[in-house]
PDB file of C-alpha atoms in Angstrom:
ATOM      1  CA  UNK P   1    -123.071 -94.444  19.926  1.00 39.00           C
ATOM      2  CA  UNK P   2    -125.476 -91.497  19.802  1.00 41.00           C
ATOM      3  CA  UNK P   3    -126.480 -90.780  16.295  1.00 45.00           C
ATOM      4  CA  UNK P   4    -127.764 -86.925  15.927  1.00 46.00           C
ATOM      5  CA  UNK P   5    -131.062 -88.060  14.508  1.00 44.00           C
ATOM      6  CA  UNK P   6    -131.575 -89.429  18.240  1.00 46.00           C
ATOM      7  CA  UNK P   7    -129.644 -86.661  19.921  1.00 48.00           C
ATOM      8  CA  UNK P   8    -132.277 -84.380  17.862  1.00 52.00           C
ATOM      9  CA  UNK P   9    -135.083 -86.047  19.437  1.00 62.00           C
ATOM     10  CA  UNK P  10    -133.751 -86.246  23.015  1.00 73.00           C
ATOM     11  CA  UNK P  11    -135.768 -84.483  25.619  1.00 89.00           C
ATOM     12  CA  UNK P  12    -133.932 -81.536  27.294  1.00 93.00           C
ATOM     13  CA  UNK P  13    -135.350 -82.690  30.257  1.00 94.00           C
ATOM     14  CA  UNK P  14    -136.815 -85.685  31.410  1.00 95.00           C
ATOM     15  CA  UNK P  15    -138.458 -85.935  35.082  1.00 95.00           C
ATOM     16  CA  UNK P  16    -139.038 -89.248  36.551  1.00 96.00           C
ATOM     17  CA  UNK P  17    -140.541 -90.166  39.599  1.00 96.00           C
ATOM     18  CA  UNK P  18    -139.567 -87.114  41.553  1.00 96.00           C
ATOM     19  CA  UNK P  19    -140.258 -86.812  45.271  1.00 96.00           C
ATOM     20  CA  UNK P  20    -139.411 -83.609  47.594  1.00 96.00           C
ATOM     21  CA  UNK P  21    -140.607 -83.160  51.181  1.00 95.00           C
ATOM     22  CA  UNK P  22    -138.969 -80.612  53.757  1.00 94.00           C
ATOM     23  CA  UNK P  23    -139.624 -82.264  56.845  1.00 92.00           C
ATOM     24  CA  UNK P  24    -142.736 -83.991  56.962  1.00 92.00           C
ATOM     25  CA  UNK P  25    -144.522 -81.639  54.340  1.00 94.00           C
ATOM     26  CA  UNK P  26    -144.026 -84.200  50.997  1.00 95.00           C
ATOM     27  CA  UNK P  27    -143.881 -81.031  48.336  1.00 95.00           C
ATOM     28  CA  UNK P  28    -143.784 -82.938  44.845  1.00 96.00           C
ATOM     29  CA  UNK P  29    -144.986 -86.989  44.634  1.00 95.00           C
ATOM     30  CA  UNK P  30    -143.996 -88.547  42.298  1.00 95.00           C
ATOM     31  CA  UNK P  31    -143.640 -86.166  39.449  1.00 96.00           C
ATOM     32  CA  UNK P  32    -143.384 -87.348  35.526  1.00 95.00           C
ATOM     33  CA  UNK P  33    -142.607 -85.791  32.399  1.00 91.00           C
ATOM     34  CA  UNK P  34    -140.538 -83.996  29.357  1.00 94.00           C
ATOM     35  CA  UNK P  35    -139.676 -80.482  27.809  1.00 95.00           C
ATOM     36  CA  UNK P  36    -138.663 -81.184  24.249  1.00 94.00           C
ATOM     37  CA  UNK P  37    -136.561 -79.285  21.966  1.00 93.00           C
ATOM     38  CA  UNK P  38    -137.827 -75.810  21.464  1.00 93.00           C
ATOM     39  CA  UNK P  39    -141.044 -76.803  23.430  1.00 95.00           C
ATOM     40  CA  UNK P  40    -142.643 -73.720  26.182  1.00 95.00           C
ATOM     41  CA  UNK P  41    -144.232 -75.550  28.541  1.00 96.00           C
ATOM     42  CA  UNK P  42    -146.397 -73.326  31.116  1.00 96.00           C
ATOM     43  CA  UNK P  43    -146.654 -75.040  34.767  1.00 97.00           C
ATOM     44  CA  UNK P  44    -150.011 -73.759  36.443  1.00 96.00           C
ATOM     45  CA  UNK P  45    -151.543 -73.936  39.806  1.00 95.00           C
ATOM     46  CA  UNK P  46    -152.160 -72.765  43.633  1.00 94.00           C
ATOM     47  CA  UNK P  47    -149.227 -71.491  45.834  1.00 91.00           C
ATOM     48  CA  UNK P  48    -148.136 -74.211  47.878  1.00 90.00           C
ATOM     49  CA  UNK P  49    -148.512 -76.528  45.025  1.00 93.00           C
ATOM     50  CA  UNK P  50    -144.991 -77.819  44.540  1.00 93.00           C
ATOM     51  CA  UNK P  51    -144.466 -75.671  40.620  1.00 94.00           C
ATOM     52  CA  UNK P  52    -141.382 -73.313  42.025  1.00 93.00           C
ATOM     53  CA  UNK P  53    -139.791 -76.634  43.588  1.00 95.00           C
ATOM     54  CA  UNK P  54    -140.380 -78.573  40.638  1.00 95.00           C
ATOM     55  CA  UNK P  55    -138.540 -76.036  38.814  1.00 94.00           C
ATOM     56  CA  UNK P  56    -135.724 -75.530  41.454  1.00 93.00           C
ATOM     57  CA  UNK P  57    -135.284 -79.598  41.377  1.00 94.00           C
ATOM     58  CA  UNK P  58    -134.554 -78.992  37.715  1.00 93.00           C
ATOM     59  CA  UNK P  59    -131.131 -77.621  38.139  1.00 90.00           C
ATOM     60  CA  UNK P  60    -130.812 -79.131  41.631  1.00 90.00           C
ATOM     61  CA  UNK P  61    -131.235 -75.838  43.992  1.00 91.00           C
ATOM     62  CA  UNK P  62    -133.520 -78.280  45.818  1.00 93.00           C
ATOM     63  CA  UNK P  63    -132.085 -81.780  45.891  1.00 92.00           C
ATOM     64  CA  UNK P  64    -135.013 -84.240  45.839  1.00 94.00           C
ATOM     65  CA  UNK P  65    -135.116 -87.907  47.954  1.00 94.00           C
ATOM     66  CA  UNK P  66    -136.389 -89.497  44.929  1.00 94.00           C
ATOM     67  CA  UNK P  67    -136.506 -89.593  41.347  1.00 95.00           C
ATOM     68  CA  UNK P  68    -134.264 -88.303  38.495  1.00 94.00           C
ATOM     69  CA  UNK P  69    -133.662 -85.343  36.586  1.00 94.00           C
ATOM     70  CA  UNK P  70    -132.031 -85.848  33.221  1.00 93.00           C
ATOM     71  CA  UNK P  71    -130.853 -82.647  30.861  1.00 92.00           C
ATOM     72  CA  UNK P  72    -130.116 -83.089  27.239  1.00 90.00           C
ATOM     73  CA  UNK P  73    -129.867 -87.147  28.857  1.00 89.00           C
ATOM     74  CA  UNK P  74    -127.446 -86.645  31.593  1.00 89.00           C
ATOM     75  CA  UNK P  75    -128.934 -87.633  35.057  1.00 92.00           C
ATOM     76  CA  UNK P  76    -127.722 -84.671  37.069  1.00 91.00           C
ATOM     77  CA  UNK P  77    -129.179 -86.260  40.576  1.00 92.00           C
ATOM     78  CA  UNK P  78    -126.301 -88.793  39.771  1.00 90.00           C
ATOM     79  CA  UNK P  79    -123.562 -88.198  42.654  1.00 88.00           C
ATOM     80  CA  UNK P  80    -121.079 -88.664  39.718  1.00 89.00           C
ATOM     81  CA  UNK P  81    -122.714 -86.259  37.603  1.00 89.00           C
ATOM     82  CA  UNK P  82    -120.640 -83.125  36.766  1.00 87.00           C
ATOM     83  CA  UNK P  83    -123.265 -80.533  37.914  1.00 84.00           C
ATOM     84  CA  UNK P  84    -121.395 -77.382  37.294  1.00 84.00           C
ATOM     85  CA  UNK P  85    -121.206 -78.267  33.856  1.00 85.00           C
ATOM     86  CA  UNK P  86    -124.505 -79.560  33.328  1.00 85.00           C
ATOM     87  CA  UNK P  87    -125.978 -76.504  35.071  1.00 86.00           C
ATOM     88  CA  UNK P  88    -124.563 -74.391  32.347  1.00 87.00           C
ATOM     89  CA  UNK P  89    -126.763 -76.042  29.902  1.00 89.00           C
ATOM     90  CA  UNK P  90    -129.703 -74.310  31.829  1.00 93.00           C
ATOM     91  CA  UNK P  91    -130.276 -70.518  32.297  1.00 93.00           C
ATOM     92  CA  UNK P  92    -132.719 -69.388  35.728  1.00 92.00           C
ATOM     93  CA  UNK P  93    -135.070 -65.969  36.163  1.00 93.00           C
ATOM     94  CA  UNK P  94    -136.031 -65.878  39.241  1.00 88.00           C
ATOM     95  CA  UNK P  95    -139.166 -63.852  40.746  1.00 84.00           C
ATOM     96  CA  UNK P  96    -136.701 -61.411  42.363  1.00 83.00           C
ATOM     97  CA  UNK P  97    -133.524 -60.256  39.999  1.00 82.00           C
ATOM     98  CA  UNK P  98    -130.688 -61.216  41.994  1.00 88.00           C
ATOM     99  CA  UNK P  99    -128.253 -58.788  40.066  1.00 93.00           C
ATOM    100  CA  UNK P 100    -125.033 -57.405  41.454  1.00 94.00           C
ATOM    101  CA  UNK P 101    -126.052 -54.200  42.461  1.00 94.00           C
ATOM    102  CA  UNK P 102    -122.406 -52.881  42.691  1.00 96.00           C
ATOM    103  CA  UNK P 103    -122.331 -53.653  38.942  1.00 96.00           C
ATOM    104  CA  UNK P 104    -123.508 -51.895  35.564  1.00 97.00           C
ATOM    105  CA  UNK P 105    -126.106 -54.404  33.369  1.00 97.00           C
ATOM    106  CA  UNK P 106    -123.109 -54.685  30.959  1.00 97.00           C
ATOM    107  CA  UNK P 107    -121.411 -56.196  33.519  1.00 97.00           C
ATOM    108  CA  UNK P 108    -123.830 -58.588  35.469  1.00 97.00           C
ATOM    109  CA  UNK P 109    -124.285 -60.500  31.827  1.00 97.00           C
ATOM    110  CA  UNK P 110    -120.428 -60.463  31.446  1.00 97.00           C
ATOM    111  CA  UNK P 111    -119.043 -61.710  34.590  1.00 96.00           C
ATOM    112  CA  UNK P 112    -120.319 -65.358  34.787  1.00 93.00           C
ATOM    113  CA  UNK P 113    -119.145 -65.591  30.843  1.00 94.00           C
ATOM    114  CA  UNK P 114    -115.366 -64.798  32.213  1.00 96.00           C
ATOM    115  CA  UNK P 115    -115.627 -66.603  35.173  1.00 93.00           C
ATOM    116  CA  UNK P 116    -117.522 -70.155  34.564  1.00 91.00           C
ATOM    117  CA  UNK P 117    -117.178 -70.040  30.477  1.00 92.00           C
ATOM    118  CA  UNK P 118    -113.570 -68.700  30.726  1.00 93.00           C
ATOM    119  CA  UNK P 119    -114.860 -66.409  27.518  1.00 95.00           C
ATOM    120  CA  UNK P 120    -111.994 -63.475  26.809  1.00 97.00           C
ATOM    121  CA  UNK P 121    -113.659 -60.306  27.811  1.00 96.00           C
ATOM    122  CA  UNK P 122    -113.958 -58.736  24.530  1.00 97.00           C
ATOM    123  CA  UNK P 123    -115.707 -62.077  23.344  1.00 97.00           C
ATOM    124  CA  UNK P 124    -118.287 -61.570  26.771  1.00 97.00           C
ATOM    125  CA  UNK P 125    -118.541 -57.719  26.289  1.00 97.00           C
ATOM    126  CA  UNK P 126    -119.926 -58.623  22.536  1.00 97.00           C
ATOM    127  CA  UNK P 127    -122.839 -61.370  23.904  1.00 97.00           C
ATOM    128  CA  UNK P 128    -123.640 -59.345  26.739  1.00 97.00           C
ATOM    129  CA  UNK P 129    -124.544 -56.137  24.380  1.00 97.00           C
ATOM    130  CA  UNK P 130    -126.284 -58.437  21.594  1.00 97.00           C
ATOM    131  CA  UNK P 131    -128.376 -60.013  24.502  1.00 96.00           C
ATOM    132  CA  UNK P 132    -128.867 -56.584  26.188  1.00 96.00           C
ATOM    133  CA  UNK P 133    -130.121 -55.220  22.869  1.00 95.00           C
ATOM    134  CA  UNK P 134    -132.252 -58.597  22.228  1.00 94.00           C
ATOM    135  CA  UNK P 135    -134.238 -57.637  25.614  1.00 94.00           C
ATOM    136  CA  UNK P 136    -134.600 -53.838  24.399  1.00 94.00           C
ATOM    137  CA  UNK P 137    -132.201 -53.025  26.795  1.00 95.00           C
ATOM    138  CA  UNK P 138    -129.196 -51.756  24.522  1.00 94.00           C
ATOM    139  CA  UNK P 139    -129.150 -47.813  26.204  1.00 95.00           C
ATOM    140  CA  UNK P 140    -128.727 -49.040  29.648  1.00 96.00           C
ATOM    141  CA  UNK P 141    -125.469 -50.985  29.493  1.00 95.00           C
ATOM    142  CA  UNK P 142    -123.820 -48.641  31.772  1.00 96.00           C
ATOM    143  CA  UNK P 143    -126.757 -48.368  34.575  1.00 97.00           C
ATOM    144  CA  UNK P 144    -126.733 -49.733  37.429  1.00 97.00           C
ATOM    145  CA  UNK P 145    -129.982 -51.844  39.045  1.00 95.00           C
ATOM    146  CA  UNK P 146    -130.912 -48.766  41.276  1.00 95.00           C
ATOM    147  CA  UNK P 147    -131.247 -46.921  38.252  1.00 96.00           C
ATOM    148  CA  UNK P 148    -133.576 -49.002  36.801  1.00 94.00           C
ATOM    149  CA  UNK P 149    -136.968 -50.540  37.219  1.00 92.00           C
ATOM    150  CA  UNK P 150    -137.775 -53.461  38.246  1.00 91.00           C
ATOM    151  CA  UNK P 151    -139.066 -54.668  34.514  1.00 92.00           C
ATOM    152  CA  UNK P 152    -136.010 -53.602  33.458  1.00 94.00           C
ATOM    153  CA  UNK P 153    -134.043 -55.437  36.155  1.00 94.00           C
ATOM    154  CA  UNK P 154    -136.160 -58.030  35.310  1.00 93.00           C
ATOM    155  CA  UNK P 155    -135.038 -57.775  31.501  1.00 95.00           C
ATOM    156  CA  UNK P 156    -131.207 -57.871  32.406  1.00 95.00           C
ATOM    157  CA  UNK P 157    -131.636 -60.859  34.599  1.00 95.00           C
ATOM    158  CA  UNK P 158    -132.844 -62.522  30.776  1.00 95.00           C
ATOM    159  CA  UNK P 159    -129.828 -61.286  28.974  1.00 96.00           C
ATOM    160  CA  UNK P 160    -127.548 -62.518  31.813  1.00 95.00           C
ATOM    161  CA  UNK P 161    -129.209 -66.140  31.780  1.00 95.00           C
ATOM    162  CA  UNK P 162    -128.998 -65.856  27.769  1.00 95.00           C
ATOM    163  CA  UNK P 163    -125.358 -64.732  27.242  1.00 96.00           C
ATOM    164  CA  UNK P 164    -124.872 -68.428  28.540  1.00 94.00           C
ATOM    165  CA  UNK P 165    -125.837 -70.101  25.585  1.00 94.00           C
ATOM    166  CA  UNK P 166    -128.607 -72.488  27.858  1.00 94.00           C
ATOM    167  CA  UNK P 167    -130.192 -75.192  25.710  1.00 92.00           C
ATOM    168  CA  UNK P 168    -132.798 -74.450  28.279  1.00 94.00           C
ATOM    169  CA  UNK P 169    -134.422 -71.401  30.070  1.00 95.00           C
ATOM    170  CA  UNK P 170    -136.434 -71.682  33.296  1.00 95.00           C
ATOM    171  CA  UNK P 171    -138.755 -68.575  34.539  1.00 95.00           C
ATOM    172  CA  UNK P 172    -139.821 -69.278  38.111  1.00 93.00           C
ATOM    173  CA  UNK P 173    -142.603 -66.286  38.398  1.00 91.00           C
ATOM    174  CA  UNK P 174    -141.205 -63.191  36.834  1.00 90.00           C
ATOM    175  CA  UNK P 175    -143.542 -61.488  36.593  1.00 89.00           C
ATOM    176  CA  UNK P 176    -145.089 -61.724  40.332  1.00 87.00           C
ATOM    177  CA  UNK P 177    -142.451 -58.833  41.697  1.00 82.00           C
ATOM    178  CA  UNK P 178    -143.265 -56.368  38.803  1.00 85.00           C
ATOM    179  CA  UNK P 179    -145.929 -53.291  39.182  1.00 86.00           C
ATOM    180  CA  UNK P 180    -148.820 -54.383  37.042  1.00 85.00           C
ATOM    181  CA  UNK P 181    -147.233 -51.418  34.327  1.00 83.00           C
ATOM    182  CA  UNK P 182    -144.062 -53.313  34.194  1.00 86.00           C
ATOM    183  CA  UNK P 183    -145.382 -57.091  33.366  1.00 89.00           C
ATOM    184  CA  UNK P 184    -145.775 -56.331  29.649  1.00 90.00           C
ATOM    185  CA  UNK P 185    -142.390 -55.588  28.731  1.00 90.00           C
ATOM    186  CA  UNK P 186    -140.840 -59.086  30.195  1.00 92.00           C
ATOM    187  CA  UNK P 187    -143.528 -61.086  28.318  1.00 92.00           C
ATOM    188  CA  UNK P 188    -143.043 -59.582  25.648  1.00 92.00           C
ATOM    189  CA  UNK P 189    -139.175 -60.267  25.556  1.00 93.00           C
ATOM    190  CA  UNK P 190    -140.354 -64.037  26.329  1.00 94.00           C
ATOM    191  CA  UNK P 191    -142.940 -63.920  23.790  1.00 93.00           C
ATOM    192  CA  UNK P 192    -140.128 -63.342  21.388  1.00 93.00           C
ATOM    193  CA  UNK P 193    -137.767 -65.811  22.817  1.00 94.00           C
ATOM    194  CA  UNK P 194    -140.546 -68.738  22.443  1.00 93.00           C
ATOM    195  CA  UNK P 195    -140.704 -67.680  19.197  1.00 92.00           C
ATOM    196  CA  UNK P 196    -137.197 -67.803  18.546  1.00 93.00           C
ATOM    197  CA  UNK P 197    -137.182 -71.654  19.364  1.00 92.00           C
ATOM    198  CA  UNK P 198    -135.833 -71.363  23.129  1.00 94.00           C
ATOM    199  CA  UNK P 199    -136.702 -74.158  25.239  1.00 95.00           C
ATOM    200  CA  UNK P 200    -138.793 -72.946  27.794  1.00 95.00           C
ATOM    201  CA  UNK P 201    -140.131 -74.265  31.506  1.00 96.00           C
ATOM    202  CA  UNK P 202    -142.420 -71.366  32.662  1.00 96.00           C
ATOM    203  CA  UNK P 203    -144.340 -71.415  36.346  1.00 95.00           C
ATOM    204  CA  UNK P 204    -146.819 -68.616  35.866  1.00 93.00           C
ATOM    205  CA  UNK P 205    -149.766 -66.662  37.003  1.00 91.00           C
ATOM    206  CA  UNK P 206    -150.377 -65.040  33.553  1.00 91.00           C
ATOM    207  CA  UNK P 207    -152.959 -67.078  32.033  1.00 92.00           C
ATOM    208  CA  UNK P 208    -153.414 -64.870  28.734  1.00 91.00           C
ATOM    209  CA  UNK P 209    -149.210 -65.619  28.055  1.00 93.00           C
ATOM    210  CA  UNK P 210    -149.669 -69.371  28.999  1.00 94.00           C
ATOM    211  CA  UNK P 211    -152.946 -69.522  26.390  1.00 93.00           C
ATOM    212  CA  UNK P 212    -150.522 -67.647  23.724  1.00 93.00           C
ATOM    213  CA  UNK P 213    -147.102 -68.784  24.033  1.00 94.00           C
ATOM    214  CA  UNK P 214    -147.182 -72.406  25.775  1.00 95.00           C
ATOM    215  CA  UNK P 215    -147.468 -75.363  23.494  1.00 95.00           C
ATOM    216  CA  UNK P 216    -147.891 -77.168  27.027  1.00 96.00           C
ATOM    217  CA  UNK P 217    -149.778 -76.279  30.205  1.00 97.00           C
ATOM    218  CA  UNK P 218    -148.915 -78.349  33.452  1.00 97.00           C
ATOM    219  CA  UNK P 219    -151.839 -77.841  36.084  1.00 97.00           C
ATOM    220  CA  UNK P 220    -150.390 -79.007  39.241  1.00 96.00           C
ATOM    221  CA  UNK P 221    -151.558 -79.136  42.881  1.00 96.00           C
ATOM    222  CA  UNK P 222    -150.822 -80.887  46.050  1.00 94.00           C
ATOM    223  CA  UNK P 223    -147.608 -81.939  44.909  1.00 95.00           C
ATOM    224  CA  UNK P 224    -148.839 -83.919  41.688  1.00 96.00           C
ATOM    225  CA  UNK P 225    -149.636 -83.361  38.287  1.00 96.00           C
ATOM    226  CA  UNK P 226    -153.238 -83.027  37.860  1.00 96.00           C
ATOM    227  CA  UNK P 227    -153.886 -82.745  33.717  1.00 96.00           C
ATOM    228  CA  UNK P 228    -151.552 -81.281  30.767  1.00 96.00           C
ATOM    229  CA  UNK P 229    -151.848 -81.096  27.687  1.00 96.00           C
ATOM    230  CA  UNK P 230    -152.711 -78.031  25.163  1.00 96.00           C
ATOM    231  CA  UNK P 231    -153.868 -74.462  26.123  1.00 96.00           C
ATOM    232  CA  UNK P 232    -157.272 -74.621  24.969  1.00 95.00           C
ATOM    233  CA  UNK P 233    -157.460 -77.960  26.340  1.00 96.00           C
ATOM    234  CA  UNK P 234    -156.012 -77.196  29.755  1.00 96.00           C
ATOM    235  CA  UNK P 235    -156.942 -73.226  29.920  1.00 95.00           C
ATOM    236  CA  UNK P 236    -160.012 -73.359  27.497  1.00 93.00           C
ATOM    237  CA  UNK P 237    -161.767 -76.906  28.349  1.00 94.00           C
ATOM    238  CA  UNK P 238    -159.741 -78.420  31.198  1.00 95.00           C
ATOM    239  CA  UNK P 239    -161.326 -82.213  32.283  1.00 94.00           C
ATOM    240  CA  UNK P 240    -160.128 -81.896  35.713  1.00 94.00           C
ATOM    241  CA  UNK P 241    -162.577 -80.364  38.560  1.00 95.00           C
ATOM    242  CA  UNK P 242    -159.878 -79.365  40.387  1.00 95.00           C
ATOM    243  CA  UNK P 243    -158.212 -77.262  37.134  1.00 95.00           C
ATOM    244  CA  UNK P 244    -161.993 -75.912  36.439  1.00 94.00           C
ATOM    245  CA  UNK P 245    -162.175 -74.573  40.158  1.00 93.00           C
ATOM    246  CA  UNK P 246    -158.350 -72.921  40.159  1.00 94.00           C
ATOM    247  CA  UNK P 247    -159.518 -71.095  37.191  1.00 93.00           C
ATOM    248  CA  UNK P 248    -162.762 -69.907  37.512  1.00 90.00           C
ATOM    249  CA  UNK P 249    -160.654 -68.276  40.500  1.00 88.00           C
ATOM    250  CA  UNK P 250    -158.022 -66.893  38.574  1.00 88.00           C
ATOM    251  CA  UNK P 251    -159.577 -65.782  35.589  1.00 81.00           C
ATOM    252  CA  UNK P 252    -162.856 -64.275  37.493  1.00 74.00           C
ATOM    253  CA  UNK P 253    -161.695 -63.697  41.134  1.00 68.00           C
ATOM    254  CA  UNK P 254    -164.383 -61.659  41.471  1.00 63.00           C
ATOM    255  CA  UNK P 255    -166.728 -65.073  41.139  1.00 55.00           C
ATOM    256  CA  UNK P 256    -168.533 -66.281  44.312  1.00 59.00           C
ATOM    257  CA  UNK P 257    -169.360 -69.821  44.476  1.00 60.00           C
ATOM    258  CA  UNK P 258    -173.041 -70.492  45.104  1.00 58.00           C
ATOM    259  CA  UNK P 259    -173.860 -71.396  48.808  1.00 55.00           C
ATOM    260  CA  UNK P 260    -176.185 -74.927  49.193  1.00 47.00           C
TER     261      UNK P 260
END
């Protein structure tokens, strides 16, 4: 029997071993490691590098050959694993909002409650306008996504994941589809959710919110994990070449390497 002193402990997710390839193009090999309670962990690197299929993997939207991926200790790349129900443990933004865009923001974070949770309206209607108002959000419960900008759209796409009660939120990019004006306001609503104690797997661009907010930063590229550990370790003083190169990019892309 599981006591809750080991429950408490438990890893929301545990990744062991993982492979993908599409075709012959092998996309993650062999991939290891956790997300603990309330841990933000920041996963870093060069497009092509494997981080938005890692995180897809997570709640199976890409199905990997190899490996497992256990949530809250369930492995959900079991064939006997339940994975509608274990895929409500775990809440997605994606870089592009995916909202209904024949329904009001009141509504997109109220029809999966009634639908998958089987909530009673009135029950959805109240977690959809307290997550709503918890992205800043609370005067724009009746507009539609046309009506609003794409932070904003971004910002409902968080209260939807979050009126699901996940024990686990995953960001694949959301910033990377906003107007440089608009990338503020949704990390500042995750700001406040890391420091609210929601588990959080982040792929990012934004070094300055990975340096603040992660407790973790994953540097990956070429389908492996090449150092993690803590932001000024990673970000600040990273050990790896490869991690010193894909910064000095990113944080001075302006830089030209010396010629021999």
């Amino acid at each position: 029997m599981t006591t809750e002193s080991e429950t408490a402990v438990r890893p929301v997710v545990e990744i062991k071993n993982l492979h993908k390839s599409f075709g012959d193009n092998h996309v993650l090999r062999g991939i290891d490691f956790t997300v603990r309670q309330g841990e933000v962990v920041c996963v870093i690197g060069p497009s092509g590098s494997g981080k938005s299929t890692l995180l897809r993997c997570v709640n199976l939207l890409e199905v990997p050959q190899q490996g497992q991926v256990l949530v809250r200790g369930e492995d959900i790349t079991d064939p006997d694993c339940h994975l509608d129900a274990a895929r409500q443990q775990i809440g997605m933004v994606f870089q592009q909002f995916n909202l209904f865009p024949h329904l009001t923001a009141l509504v997109n974070c109220t029809v999966a409650q009634t639908t998958v949770l089987k909530r009673k309206p009135a029950e959805a209607d109240r977690i959809a306008r307290a997550n709503l108002e918890r992205v800043g959000l609370s005067e724009k419960i009746t507009a539609f996504p046309a009506q609003l900008s794409g932070g904003q759209q971004q910002r409902v796409a968080i209260a939807r994941a979050l009126s699901m009660d996940p024990a686990l939120m995953l960001f694949d990019e959301p910033t990377s589809a906003l107007d440089p004006e608009l990338v503020g306001d949704v990390l500042t609503v995750m700001r406040k959710l890391a420091l609210d104690g929601m588990t959080m797997l982040v792929v990012t661009h934004e070094m300055a919110f990975a340096r603040e907010v992660a407790d973790r930063v994953v540097f990956m590229d070429g389908g492996v994990i090449v150092e993690q550990g803590p932001p000024a370790d990673v970000i600040g003083n990273p050990s790896h070449e490869r991690t010193r190169t894909f910064l000095r990019r990113v944080l001075d892309p302006t830089h030209v390497e010396p010629t021999a």
